[in-house]
mmCIF file of C-alpha atoms in Angstrom:
data_model
loop_
_atom_site.group_PDB
_atom_site.id
_atom_site.type_symbol
_atom_site.label_atom_id
_atom_site.label_comp_id
_atom_site.label_asym_id
_atom_site.label_seq_id
_atom_site.Cartn_x
_atom_site.Cartn_y
_atom_site.Cartn_z
ATOM 1 C CA MET A 1 243.852 -37.574 161.012
ATOM 2 C CA ASN A 2 241.965 -35.057 159.066
ATOM 3 C CA ILE A 3 238.805 -35.440 157.441
ATOM 4 C CA HIS A 4 237.014 -33.771 154.468
ATOM 5 C CA GLU A 5 233.988 -31.919 154.947
ATOM 6 C CA TYR A 6 232.403 -34.634 153.369
ATOM 7 C CA GLN A 7 233.284 -37.224 155.466
ATOM 8 C CA ALA A 8 232.159 -34.646 158.462
ATOM 9 C CA LYS A 9 228.739 -34.909 157.350
ATOM 10 C CA GLU A 10 228.242 -38.423 156.924
ATOM 11 C CA LEU A 11 229.695 -38.972 161.132
ATOM 12 C CA LEU A 12 226.753 -36.023 161.674
ATOM 13 C CA ASP A 13 224.122 -38.201 159.799
ATOM 14 C CA GLN A 14 224.884 -41.041 161.950
ATOM 15 C CA PHE A 15 224.493 -39.594 165.216
ATOM 16 C CA GLY A 16 221.579 -37.437 164.610
ATOM 17 C CA VAL A 17 223.310 -33.844 164.436
ATOM 18 C CA ALA A 18 220.893 -31.870 162.314
ATOM 19 C CA ASN A 19 222.767 -30.485 159.228
ATOM 20 C CA SER A 20 222.321 -28.806 155.977
ATOM 21 C CA PRO A 21 221.064 -31.998 153.225
ATOM 22 C CA GLY A 22 223.798 -32.411 150.516
ATOM 23 C CA GLY A 23 226.173 -34.809 148.412
ATOM 24 C CA VAL A 24 229.485 -35.109 147.398
ATOM 25 C CA ALA A 25 230.682 -35.576 143.726
ATOM 26 C CA SER A 26 233.888 -36.654 141.959
ATOM 27 C CA THR A 27 233.254 -35.575 138.328
ATOM 28 C CA PRO A 28 230.952 -32.579 137.136
ATOM 29 C CA THR A 29 228.179 -34.946 135.797
ATOM 30 C CA GLU A 30 227.898 -36.341 139.473
ATOM 31 C CA ALA A 31 227.497 -33.181 141.254
ATOM 32 C CA GLU A 32 224.467 -31.891 137.989
ATOM 33 C CA LYS A 33 223.005 -35.549 139.586
ATOM 34 C CA VAL A 34 223.229 -34.590 143.044
ATOM 35 C CA ALA A 35 221.583 -31.233 143.008
ATOM 36 C CA ARG A 36 219.038 -32.557 140.805
ATOM 37 C CA SER A 37 218.297 -34.579 144.018
ATOM 38 C CA MET A 38 217.822 -32.429 146.148
ATOM 39 C CA GLY A 39 214.918 -30.517 144.541
ATOM 40 C CA SER A 40 216.690 -26.921 145.428
ATOM 41 C CA ASN A 41 217.183 -23.008 143.811
ATOM 42 C CA ASN A 42 219.707 -22.375 146.586
ATOM 43 C CA LEU A 43 222.848 -24.596 146.703
ATOM 44 C CA VAL A 44 226.255 -24.155 147.102
ATOM 45 C CA VAL A 45 229.513 -25.993 146.151
ATOM 46 C CA LYS A 46 231.967 -26.713 148.224
ATOM 47 C CA ALA A 47 236.161 -27.525 147.015
ATOM 48 C CA GLN A 48 237.109 -30.514 149.453
ATOM 49 C CA ILE A 49 240.578 -30.238 150.803
ATOM 50 C CA HIS A 50 241.978 -30.604 153.958
ATOM 51 C CA ALA A 51 242.426 -26.702 154.338
ATOM 52 C CA GLY A 52 240.786 -23.734 155.859
ATOM 53 C CA GLY A 53 240.239 -20.501 153.917
ATOM 54 C CA ARG A 54 237.986 -22.259 151.418
ATOM 55 C CA GLY A 55 235.832 -19.683 150.216
ATOM 56 C CA LYS A 56 238.524 -16.580 149.265
ATOM 57 C CA GLY A 57 240.922 -18.800 148.091
ATOM 58 C CA THR A 58 242.348 -18.992 144.499
ATOM 59 C CA PHE A 59 242.897 -21.247 141.537
ATOM 60 C CA THR A 60 246.096 -21.434 140.135
ATOM 61 C CA SER A 61 243.415 -21.224 137.327
ATOM 62 C CA GLY A 62 242.575 -18.019 138.266
ATOM 63 C CA PHE A 63 239.316 -18.977 139.065
ATOM 64 C CA LYS A 64 238.434 -17.283 142.672
ATOM 65 C CA GLY A 65 236.767 -18.990 145.478
ATOM 66 C CA GLY A 66 236.520 -23.050 146.505
ATOM 67 C CA VAL A 67 232.793 -22.058 147.888
ATOM 68 C CA GLN A 68 230.331 -21.024 145.695
ATOM 69 C CA LEU A 69 226.750 -20.008 145.584
ATOM 70 C CA CYS A 70 224.354 -20.819 142.822
ATOM 71 C CA LYS A 71 220.597 -21.903 141.884
ATOM 72 C CA THR A 72 220.371 -24.377 139.295
ATOM 73 C CA PRO A 73 221.729 -28.195 138.996
ATOM 74 C CA SER A 74 223.591 -26.229 135.280
ATOM 75 C CA GLU A 75 225.531 -24.166 137.528
ATOM 76 C CA VAL A 76 226.578 -26.775 139.715
ATOM 77 C CA ARG A 77 228.119 -28.463 136.691
ATOM 78 C CA ASN A 78 229.671 -25.555 135.666
ATOM 79 C CA LEU A 79 231.241 -24.637 138.515
ATOM 80 C CA ALA A 80 232.482 -28.341 139.560
ATOM 81 C CA GLU A 81 234.088 -28.332 136.147
ATOM 82 C CA GLN A 82 236.204 -24.806 137.132
ATOM 83 C CA MET A 83 237.216 -26.842 140.565
ATOM 84 C CA LEU A 84 237.910 -30.397 139.857
ATOM 85 C CA GLY A 85 241.056 -31.624 139.097
ATOM 86 C CA GLN A 86 242.228 -27.572 140.020
ATOM 87 C CA THR A 87 244.803 -26.988 142.416
ATOM 88 C CA LEU A 88 243.279 -23.971 145.250
ATOM 89 C CA VAL A 89 245.144 -21.972 147.144
ATOM 90 C CA THR A 90 244.488 -20.482 150.253
ATOM 91 C CA HIS A 91 246.559 -19.553 153.004
ATOM 92 C CA GLN A 92 246.314 -22.929 155.069
ATOM 93 C CA THR A 93 248.036 -24.736 152.143
ATOM 94 C CA GLY A 94 250.445 -22.504 151.192
ATOM 95 C CA PRO A 95 251.514 -21.462 147.622
ATOM 96 C CA GLU A 96 252.105 -25.155 146.563
ATOM 97 C CA GLY A 97 248.158 -25.087 147.587
ATOM 98 C CA ARG A 98 245.558 -28.236 147.104
ATOM 99 C CA VAL A 99 244.221 -30.831 144.462
ATOM 100 C CA VAL A 100 240.563 -30.952 144.486
ATOM 101 C CA ARG A 101 239.132 -34.158 143.655
ATOM 102 C CA LYS A 102 235.578 -33.631 145.118
ATOM 103 C CA VAL A 103 233.557 -31.028 145.975
ATOM 104 C CA LEU A 104 230.625 -31.120 148.329
ATOM 105 C CA VAL A 105 227.165 -30.457 146.557
ATOM 106 C CA SER A 106 224.974 -29.222 149.852
ATOM 107 C CA GLU A 107 222.045 -26.911 150.158
ATOM 108 C CA SER A 108 222.499 -23.159 150.788
ATOM 109 C CA VAL A 109 220.506 -21.710 154.237
ATOM 110 C CA GLU A 110 219.624 -17.909 155.269
ATOM 111 C CA ILE A 111 220.922 -17.766 158.026
ATOM 112 C CA SER A 112 219.769 -15.287 161.002
ATOM 113 C CA ARG A 113 222.690 -16.170 163.666
ATOM 114 C CA GLU A 114 226.278 -17.353 163.687
ATOM 115 C CA LEU A 115 227.803 -19.596 166.407
ATOM 116 C CA TYR A 116 230.826 -21.351 167.728
ATOM 117 C CA PHE A 117 230.104 -24.554 169.457
ATOM 118 C CA ALA A 118 233.476 -26.915 169.701
ATOM 119 C CA ILE A 119 234.328 -30.244 172.031
ATOM 120 C CA LEU A 120 238.015 -30.641 172.468
ATOM 121 C CA ILE A 121 240.330 -32.796 175.050
ATOM 122 C CA ASP A 122 241.410 -30.231 177.990
ATOM 123 C CA ARG A 123 245.175 -31.654 178.772
ATOM 124 C CA ALA A 124 245.097 -29.036 181.907
ATOM 125 C CA ILE A 125 242.071 -31.327 183.197
ATOM 126 C CA SER A 126 242.024 -34.804 181.519
ATOM 127 C CA ALA A 127 238.162 -34.095 180.842
ATOM 128 C CA PRO A 128 236.292 -32.807 178.072
ATOM 129 C CA MET A 129 235.597 -29.048 177.900
ATOM 130 C CA ILE A 130 232.777 -27.334 175.405
ATOM 131 C CA VAL A 131 234.188 -24.367 174.627
ATOM 132 C CA ALA A 132 231.679 -21.939 172.623
ATOM 133 C CA SER A 133 230.866 -18.433 171.781
ATOM 134 C CA THR A 134 227.612 -16.194 169.777
ATOM 135 C CA GLU A 135 230.392 -14.810 167.923
ATOM 136 C CA GLY A 136 230.646 -18.046 165.152
ATOM 137 C CA GLY A 137 231.799 -17.746 161.539
ATOM 138 C CA VAL A 138 235.144 -16.057 161.978
ATOM 139 C CA ASP A 139 238.796 -17.521 163.364
ATOM 140 C CA ILE A 140 237.735 -18.480 167.386
ATOM 141 C CA GLU A 141 241.517 -17.518 168.281
ATOM 142 C CA THR A 142 240.348 -13.722 167.200
ATOM 143 C CA VAL A 143 237.758 -13.530 169.164
ATOM 144 C CA ALA A 144 239.551 -15.208 171.850
ATOM 145 C CA GLU A 145 242.481 -12.744 171.557
ATOM 146 C CA LYS A 146 240.886 -9.541 171.317
ATOM 147 C CA SER A 147 237.408 -10.671 173.000
ATOM 148 C CA PRO A 148 238.004 -13.083 175.878
ATOM 149 C CA GLU A 149 234.759 -13.020 177.644
ATOM 150 C CA LYS A 150 232.954 -13.822 174.652
ATOM 151 C CA ILE A 151 234.704 -17.656 175.116
ATOM 152 C CA ILE A 152 232.488 -19.999 176.951
ATOM 153 C CA ARG A 153 234.210 -22.770 178.657
ATOM 154 C CA MET A 154 232.715 -25.501 180.311
ATOM 155 C CA PRO A 155 233.960 -28.811 181.872
ATOM 156 C CA ILE A 156 232.431 -32.453 181.327
ATOM 157 C CA ASP A 157 232.977 -34.649 184.056
ATOM 158 C CA PRO A 158 234.204 -37.811 181.597
ATOM 159 C CA LEU A 159 232.199 -39.841 184.005
ATOM 160 C CA LEU A 160 229.093 -37.716 184.303
ATOM 161 C CA GLY A 161 229.171 -36.734 180.646
ATOM 162 C CA LEU A 162 226.707 -33.985 178.953
ATOM 163 C CA GLN A 163 224.039 -34.000 181.213
ATOM 164 C CA PRO A 164 220.570 -32.352 179.781
ATOM 165 C CA TYR A 165 221.335 -29.030 182.522
ATOM 166 C CA HIS A 166 224.543 -28.387 180.673
ATOM 167 C CA THR A 167 223.257 -28.117 177.350
ATOM 168 C CA ARG A 168 220.367 -26.003 178.713
ATOM 169 C CA LYS A 169 223.112 -23.772 180.481
ATOM 170 C CA LEU A 170 224.758 -23.820 177.207
ATOM 171 C CA ALA A 171 221.767 -22.479 175.145
ATOM 172 C CA LYS A 172 220.859 -20.077 177.364
ATOM 173 C CA MET A 173 224.220 -18.304 177.956
ATOM 174 C CA LEU A 174 224.870 -17.894 174.035
ATOM 175 C CA ARG A 175 221.488 -16.587 173.508
ATOM 176 C CA PHE A 176 219.511 -18.830 172.118
ATOM 177 C CA ALA A 177 214.963 -17.825 171.791
ATOM 178 C CA PRO A 178 212.711 -20.238 173.941
ATOM 179 C CA GLY A 179 211.603 -21.004 170.980
ATOM 180 C CA ASP A 180 214.994 -22.627 169.462
ATOM 181 C CA MET A 181 216.560 -23.951 172.900
ATOM 182 C CA ARG A 182 215.087 -27.603 172.452
ATOM 183 C CA ALA A 183 216.992 -28.059 169.283
ATOM 184 C CA ALA A 184 219.945 -26.224 170.407
ATOM 185 C CA CYS A 185 220.462 -28.672 173.209
ATOM 186 C CA LYS A 186 219.685 -31.941 171.265
ATOM 187 C CA LEU A 187 222.446 -30.502 169.071
ATOM 188 C CA PHE A 188 224.596 -30.494 171.224
ATOM 189 C CA THR A 189 223.722 -33.826 173.291
ATOM 190 C CA ASN A 190 224.324 -35.548 169.772
ATOM 191 C CA LEU A 191 227.696 -33.826 168.645
ATOM 192 C CA TYR A 192 228.958 -34.863 172.589
ATOM 193 C CA LYS A 193 227.638 -38.839 172.152
ATOM 194 C CA LEU A 194 229.248 -38.168 168.886
ATOM 195 C CA PHE A 195 232.520 -37.156 170.507
ATOM 196 C CA ILE A 196 232.955 -40.160 172.863
ATOM 197 C CA ALA A 197 231.288 -42.682 170.572
ATOM 198 C CA ARG A 198 234.359 -42.261 168.340
ATOM 199 C CA ASP A 199 236.887 -41.317 170.374
ATOM 200 C CA CYS A 200 237.221 -37.811 169.038
ATOM 201 C CA SER A 201 240.238 -35.439 170.018
ATOM 202 C CA MET A 202 238.417 -31.937 168.972
ATOM 203 C CA VAL A 203 234.769 -31.906 167.501
ATOM 204 C CA GLU A 204 234.929 -27.939 165.739
ATOM 205 C CA VAL A 205 231.400 -26.432 164.227
ATOM 206 C CA ASN A 206 231.984 -23.311 163.306
ATOM 207 C CA PRO A 207 229.603 -21.881 162.211
ATOM 208 C CA LEU A 208 226.456 -23.176 164.133
ATOM 209 C CA VAL A 209 223.871 -21.237 162.577
ATOM 210 C CA VAL A 210 219.911 -20.602 163.276
ATOM 211 C CA THR A 211 218.544 -19.980 160.299
ATOM 212 C CA MET A 212 215.276 -17.594 159.180
ATOM 213 C CA GLY A 213 213.121 -20.496 159.496
ATOM 214 C CA GLY A 214 214.556 -21.349 163.258
ATOM 215 C CA GLU A 215 216.320 -24.456 162.587
ATOM 216 C CA VAL A 216 219.422 -24.917 164.245
ATOM 217 C CA LEU A 217 221.919 -26.589 161.821
ATOM 218 C CA ALA A 218 226.190 -27.845 162.218
ATOM 219 C CA LEU A 219 226.596 -25.984 158.905
ATOM 220 C CA ASP A 220 230.193 -26.933 159.414
ATOM 221 C CA ALA A 221 231.733 -29.298 161.566
ATOM 222 C CA LYS A 222 236.462 -30.467 161.747
ATOM 223 C CA PHE A 223 237.375 -33.525 163.121
ATOM 224 C CA ASN A 224 240.081 -34.620 165.156
ATOM 225 C CA PHE A 225 240.523 -38.232 166.067
ATOM 226 C CA ASP A 226 243.160 -39.760 168.909
ATOM 227 C CA ASP A 227 244.797 -41.649 166.809
ATOM 228 C CA ASN A 228 246.076 -44.278 169.794
ATOM 229 C CA ALA A 229 242.069 -45.050 169.898
ATOM 230 C CA LEU A 230 241.897 -45.661 165.686
ATOM 231 C CA TYR A 231 242.556 -49.088 166.228
ATOM 232 C CA ARG A 232 239.104 -49.458 167.127
ATOM 233 C CA HIS A 233 237.593 -47.680 164.620
ATOM 234 C CA PRO A 234 238.104 -48.757 161.108
ATOM 235 C CA GLU A 235 235.145 -46.872 159.709
ATOM 236 C CA ILE A 236 237.343 -43.677 160.503
ATOM 237 C CA GLN A 237 240.758 -44.866 159.296
ATOM 238 C CA ALA A 238 238.493 -45.706 155.743
ATOM 239 C CA TYR A 239 237.853 -42.225 156.037
ATOM 240 C CA ARG A 240 241.963 -41.684 155.409
ATOM 241 C CA ASP A 241 242.915 -39.606 151.990
ATOM 242 C CA ILE A 242 246.510 -40.040 151.894
ATOM 243 C CA GLU A 243 246.357 -37.667 148.523
ATOM 244 C CA GLU A 244 246.631 -35.124 151.428
ATOM 245 C CA GLU A 245 248.764 -36.124 153.001
ATOM 246 C CA ASP A 246 252.844 -34.667 152.353
ATOM 247 C CA PRO A 247 253.926 -37.921 151.011
ATOM 248 C CA ARG A 248 257.405 -38.027 153.896
ATOM 249 C CA GLU A 249 254.511 -38.423 156.681
ATOM 250 C CA VAL A 250 252.818 -41.167 154.607
ATOM 251 C CA GLU A 251 255.473 -43.067 154.410
ATOM 252 C CA ALA A 252 256.982 -42.800 157.337
ATOM 253 C CA SER A 253 253.347 -44.073 159.060
ATOM 254 C CA LYS A 254 254.596 -47.027 157.253
ATOM 255 C CA PHE A 255 257.093 -47.776 159.743
ATOM 256 C CA ASN A 256 255.443 -46.286 162.824
ATOM 257 C CA LEU A 257 256.961 -43.542 163.162
ATOM 258 C CA SER A 258 256.216 -39.980 164.296
ATOM 259 C CA TYR A 259 257.311 -37.833 161.570
ATOM 260 C CA ILE A 260 256.219 -33.743 160.659
ATOM 261 C CA GLY A 261 257.514 -32.062 157.855
ATOM 262 C CA LEU A 262 258.426 -28.778 158.243
ATOM 263 C CA ASP A 263 260.457 -26.388 156.060
ATOM 264 C CA GLY A 264 264.176 -25.916 157.462
ATOM 265 C CA ASN A 265 267.056 -27.976 156.175
ATOM 266 C CA ILE A 266 268.476 -29.150 159.191
ATOM 267 C CA ALA A 267 267.244 -32.923 159.771
ATOM 268 C CA CYS A 268 266.488 -34.396 163.147
ATOM 269 C CA LEU A 269 266.196 -37.918 164.085
ATOM 270 C CA VAL A 270 265.547 -38.792 167.704
ATOM 271 C CA ASN A 271 264.005 -40.742 170.375
ATOM 272 C CA GLY A 272 260.875 -39.123 172.311
ATOM 273 C CA ALA A 273 258.442 -36.741 171.212
ATOM 274 C CA GLY A 274 259.785 -34.009 174.164
ATOM 275 C CA LEU A 275 263.192 -34.681 173.675
ATOM 276 C CA ALA A 276 262.769 -33.965 169.940
ATOM 277 C CA MET A 277 260.778 -30.755 170.908
ATOM 278 C CA ALA A 278 263.695 -29.593 172.293
ATOM 279 C CA THR A 279 266.064 -30.584 169.937
ATOM 280 C CA MET A 280 264.206 -28.394 167.280
ATOM 281 C CA ASP A 281 264.216 -25.780 169.582
ATOM 282 C CA ILE A 282 268.083 -25.867 170.141
ATOM 283 C CA ILE A 283 268.649 -26.025 166.680
ATOM 284 C CA LYS A 284 266.175 -22.776 166.480
ATOM 285 C CA HIS A 285 268.390 -21.307 169.533
ATOM 286 C CA ASN A 286 271.261 -21.868 167.796
ATOM 287 C CA GLY A 287 270.300 -20.189 164.153
ATOM 288 C CA GLY A 288 269.037 -22.964 162.283
ATOM 289 C CA GLU A 289 266.176 -24.287 160.656
ATOM 290 C CA PRO A 290 264.629 -27.972 161.606
ATOM 291 C CA ALA A 291 263.360 -29.594 158.389
ATOM 292 C CA ASN A 292 261.049 -31.676 160.213
ATOM 293 C CA PHE A 293 260.018 -33.552 163.733
ATOM 294 C CA LEU A 294 260.980 -37.067 163.652
ATOM 295 C CA ASP A 295 260.240 -39.197 166.517
ATOM 296 C CA VAL A 296 261.790 -42.965 166.030
ATOM 297 C CA GLY A 297 260.451 -44.054 169.648
ATOM 298 C CA GLY A 298 262.277 -45.739 172.528
ATOM 299 C CA GLY A 299 262.473 -49.126 170.942
ATOM 300 C CA ALA A 300 263.456 -48.155 167.289
ATOM 301 C CA THR A 301 264.444 -51.124 165.496
ATOM 302 C CA GLU A 302 267.137 -50.866 162.714
ATOM 303 C CA GLN A 303 265.297 -51.032 159.981
ATOM 304 C CA GLN A 304 263.259 -48.155 161.407
ATOM 305 C CA VAL A 305 266.065 -46.238 161.400
ATOM 306 C CA THR A 306 266.972 -47.607 158.247
ATOM 307 C CA GLU A 307 263.791 -46.129 157.203
ATOM 308 C CA ALA A 308 264.123 -43.076 159.311
ATOM 309 C CA PHE A 309 267.415 -42.242 156.905
ATOM 310 C CA LYS A 310 265.712 -42.542 153.547
ATOM 311 C CA ILE A 311 262.509 -40.476 154.880
ATOM 312 C CA LEU A 312 265.286 -37.630 155.584
ATOM 313 C CA VAL A 313 267.375 -38.199 152.354
ATOM 314 C CA ALA A 314 264.408 -38.144 150.321
ATOM 315 C CA ASP A 315 263.851 -34.522 151.236
ATOM 316 C CA LYS A 316 265.891 -32.350 148.869
ATOM 317 C CA ARG A 317 265.517 -29.313 151.293
ATOM 318 C CA VAL A 318 267.863 -31.153 153.554
ATOM 319 C CA LYS A 319 271.798 -30.442 153.971
ATOM 320 C CA ALA A 320 272.915 -31.780 157.338
ATOM 321 C CA ILE A 321 271.382 -34.528 160.260
ATOM 322 C CA LEU A 322 271.323 -34.675 163.419
ATOM 323 C CA VAL A 323 271.071 -38.233 165.122
ATOM 324 C CA ASN A 324 269.881 -37.063 168.939
ATOM 325 C CA ILE A 325 269.370 -40.690 170.836
ATOM 326 C CA PHE A 326 268.744 -41.086 174.624
ATOM 327 C CA GLY A 327 269.427 -44.864 175.148
ATOM 328 C CA GLY A 328 267.523 -46.429 177.615
ATOM 329 C CA ILE A 329 265.525 -49.195 177.189
ATOM 330 C CA MET A 330 267.289 -49.362 173.700
ATOM 331 C CA LYS A 331 270.969 -49.723 174.345
ATOM 332 C CA CYS A 332 273.144 -47.055 173.238
ATOM 333 C CA ASP A 333 275.688 -49.645 171.370
ATOM 334 C CA ILE A 334 272.689 -51.279 169.868
ATOM 335 C CA ILE A 335 271.541 -47.887 168.222
ATOM 336 C CA ALA A 336 275.324 -46.718 166.973
ATOM 337 C CA GLN A 337 274.828 -49.874 165.138
ATOM 338 C CA GLY A 338 271.679 -49.634 163.817
ATOM 339 C CA ILE A 339 272.865 -45.630 162.615
ATOM 340 C CA ILE A 340 276.227 -47.351 160.948
ATOM 341 C CA ASN A 341 274.370 -49.894 159.298
ATOM 342 C CA ALA A 342 271.129 -47.669 157.841
ATOM 343 C CA VAL A 343 274.007 -45.097 156.922
ATOM 344 C CA LYS A 344 275.878 -47.051 154.722
ATOM 345 C CA ALA A 345 272.396 -48.490 152.645
ATOM 346 C CA VAL A 346 271.303 -44.639 151.759
ATOM 347 C CA ASN A 347 274.980 -43.910 151.452
ATOM 348 C CA LEU A 348 274.260 -40.659 153.209
ATOM 349 C CA PRO A 349 274.752 -37.352 151.435
ATOM 350 C CA VAL A 350 274.955 -34.468 153.457
ATOM 351 C CA PRO A 351 276.815 -34.325 156.748
ATOM 352 C CA LEU A 352 275.627 -36.369 159.364
ATOM 353 C CA VAL A 353 276.044 -34.744 163.543
ATOM 354 C CA VAL A 354 275.389 -38.108 166.136
ATOM 355 C CA ARG A 355 274.988 -37.097 170.307
ATOM 356 C CA LEU A 356 274.322 -40.681 172.113
ATOM 357 C CA GLU A 357 273.797 -40.241 176.117
ATOM 358 C CA GLY A 358 272.583 -43.718 178.357
ATOM 359 C CA THR A 359 273.042 -46.713 178.738
ATOM 360 C CA ASN A 360 276.363 -48.380 177.255
ATOM 361 C CA VAL A 361 277.313 -45.066 175.963
ATOM 362 C CA GLU A 362 280.569 -45.314 175.698
ATOM 363 C CA ALA A 363 280.470 -48.728 173.821
ATOM 364 C CA GLY A 364 278.335 -46.875 171.203
ATOM 365 C CA ARG A 365 280.654 -44.099 170.993
ATOM 366 C CA GLN A 366 283.442 -46.380 170.010
ATOM 367 C CA LEU A 367 281.778 -47.848 167.453
ATOM 368 C CA LEU A 368 280.975 -44.798 165.784
ATOM 369 C CA ALA A 369 284.516 -44.068 166.318
ATOM 370 C CA GLU A 370 285.560 -47.681 164.599
ATOM 371 C CA SER A 371 283.026 -46.992 161.466
ATOM 372 C CA GLY A 372 284.866 -44.780 159.190
ATOM 373 C CA LEU A 373 281.918 -43.330 158.318
ATOM 374 C CA GLN A 374 282.583 -39.448 157.109
ATOM 375 C CA LEU A 375 280.363 -38.162 160.781
ATOM 376 C CA THR A 376 280.457 -35.474 163.878
ATOM 377 C CA THR A 377 279.935 -36.802 167.224
ATOM 378 C CA ALA A 378 278.628 -34.557 170.059
ATOM 379 C CA THR A 379 279.066 -34.817 173.524
ATOM 380 C CA ASP A 380 275.785 -33.448 174.584
ATOM 381 C CA ILE A 381 272.464 -31.701 173.061
ATOM 382 C CA ALA A 382 273.976 -27.905 172.791
ATOM 383 C CA ASP A 383 277.316 -29.144 171.116
ATOM 384 C CA ALA A 384 275.485 -31.198 168.586
ATOM 385 C CA ALA A 385 272.815 -28.488 167.440
ATOM 386 C CA LYS A 386 276.023 -26.134 167.004
ATOM 387 C CA LYS A 387 277.812 -28.461 164.867
ATOM 388 C CA VAL A 388 274.601 -29.059 162.830
ATOM 389 C CA VAL A 389 274.106 -25.708 162.220
ATOM 390 C CA ALA A 390 277.780 -24.768 161.388
ATOM 391 C CA ALA A 391 277.367 -27.703 158.827
ATOM 392 C CA VAL A 392 275.189 -26.129 156.831
ATOM 393 C CA ALA A 393 276.213 -22.438 156.767
#
């Protein structure tokens, strides 16, 4: 689940992570009010959307830049008028862009240094990993590719947590001046507390800055959360902004379906994330383009299968559907009946290829053969991929 920058700022404030003061606004009047309450003539207005590259983005109105510096509350109001309700296009949004519904008004700071700092879960070691660099304010991927020696990696024992010697070592490696060490260590410690307390899978601060006045601030932060732990955090779930999400993904989440929309024309309905990834790979291998990732899970019900089909056929780009199911906990004959009932319920308008394997597979295949539906069966995953790619050729 993604959250907005102003929501990330709220989390930073809750855990005492130093950042620049500011507030969120959904109207130009609110934006001006926030600016006046700050009593500063160094201000910045930031469009709030779930995408990076806002500063270099362009609004469809022609106005350029989703991050703007200004001096007065009246300027803040004018900038908010230019942004709110408009569509901002960045390199991450795609050409369709995102509608700006809120802006963050905060105090701009004079920056002396920009650094990078992140905490994430390293799956290879099953533990938190701190990733940091003296090269902040730019894409960390570029730094890792061109100057890998500038990337600092520090694994943290999940039982011991982040210790004071860790923070001191990090501050030295990031070349903080002696006078800034205490502030840097406090920020690292509080960020780690936030990471653990809110079951984050990633906290990324870019840039982490040292100001001309010697302050150490998290100027911009991005968060990812462990979806499996969200039930423990209703306060985090409340941050969800479904207007920023793909409507297909929002609909899928209502039925506990793991769905991610893609740009292809071959829809996939699969049980198991690994099998779903393999299915998309083999579609690509055969010259096709998958339209989605969709994992219905090992214990999918008939209702879930039906709702999955509804989501797939609602995508106007979809020209064919591939169902690839391995029956384990759910037997193939039960799955086949669910597919038959679902297809009848949605009046399927595109070719359908079905591959079943596993428990009671022969019974499942017989049900499909006797269903009277216009569908194509496949013997294995390679056969299924070839047939579905041929169906859209």
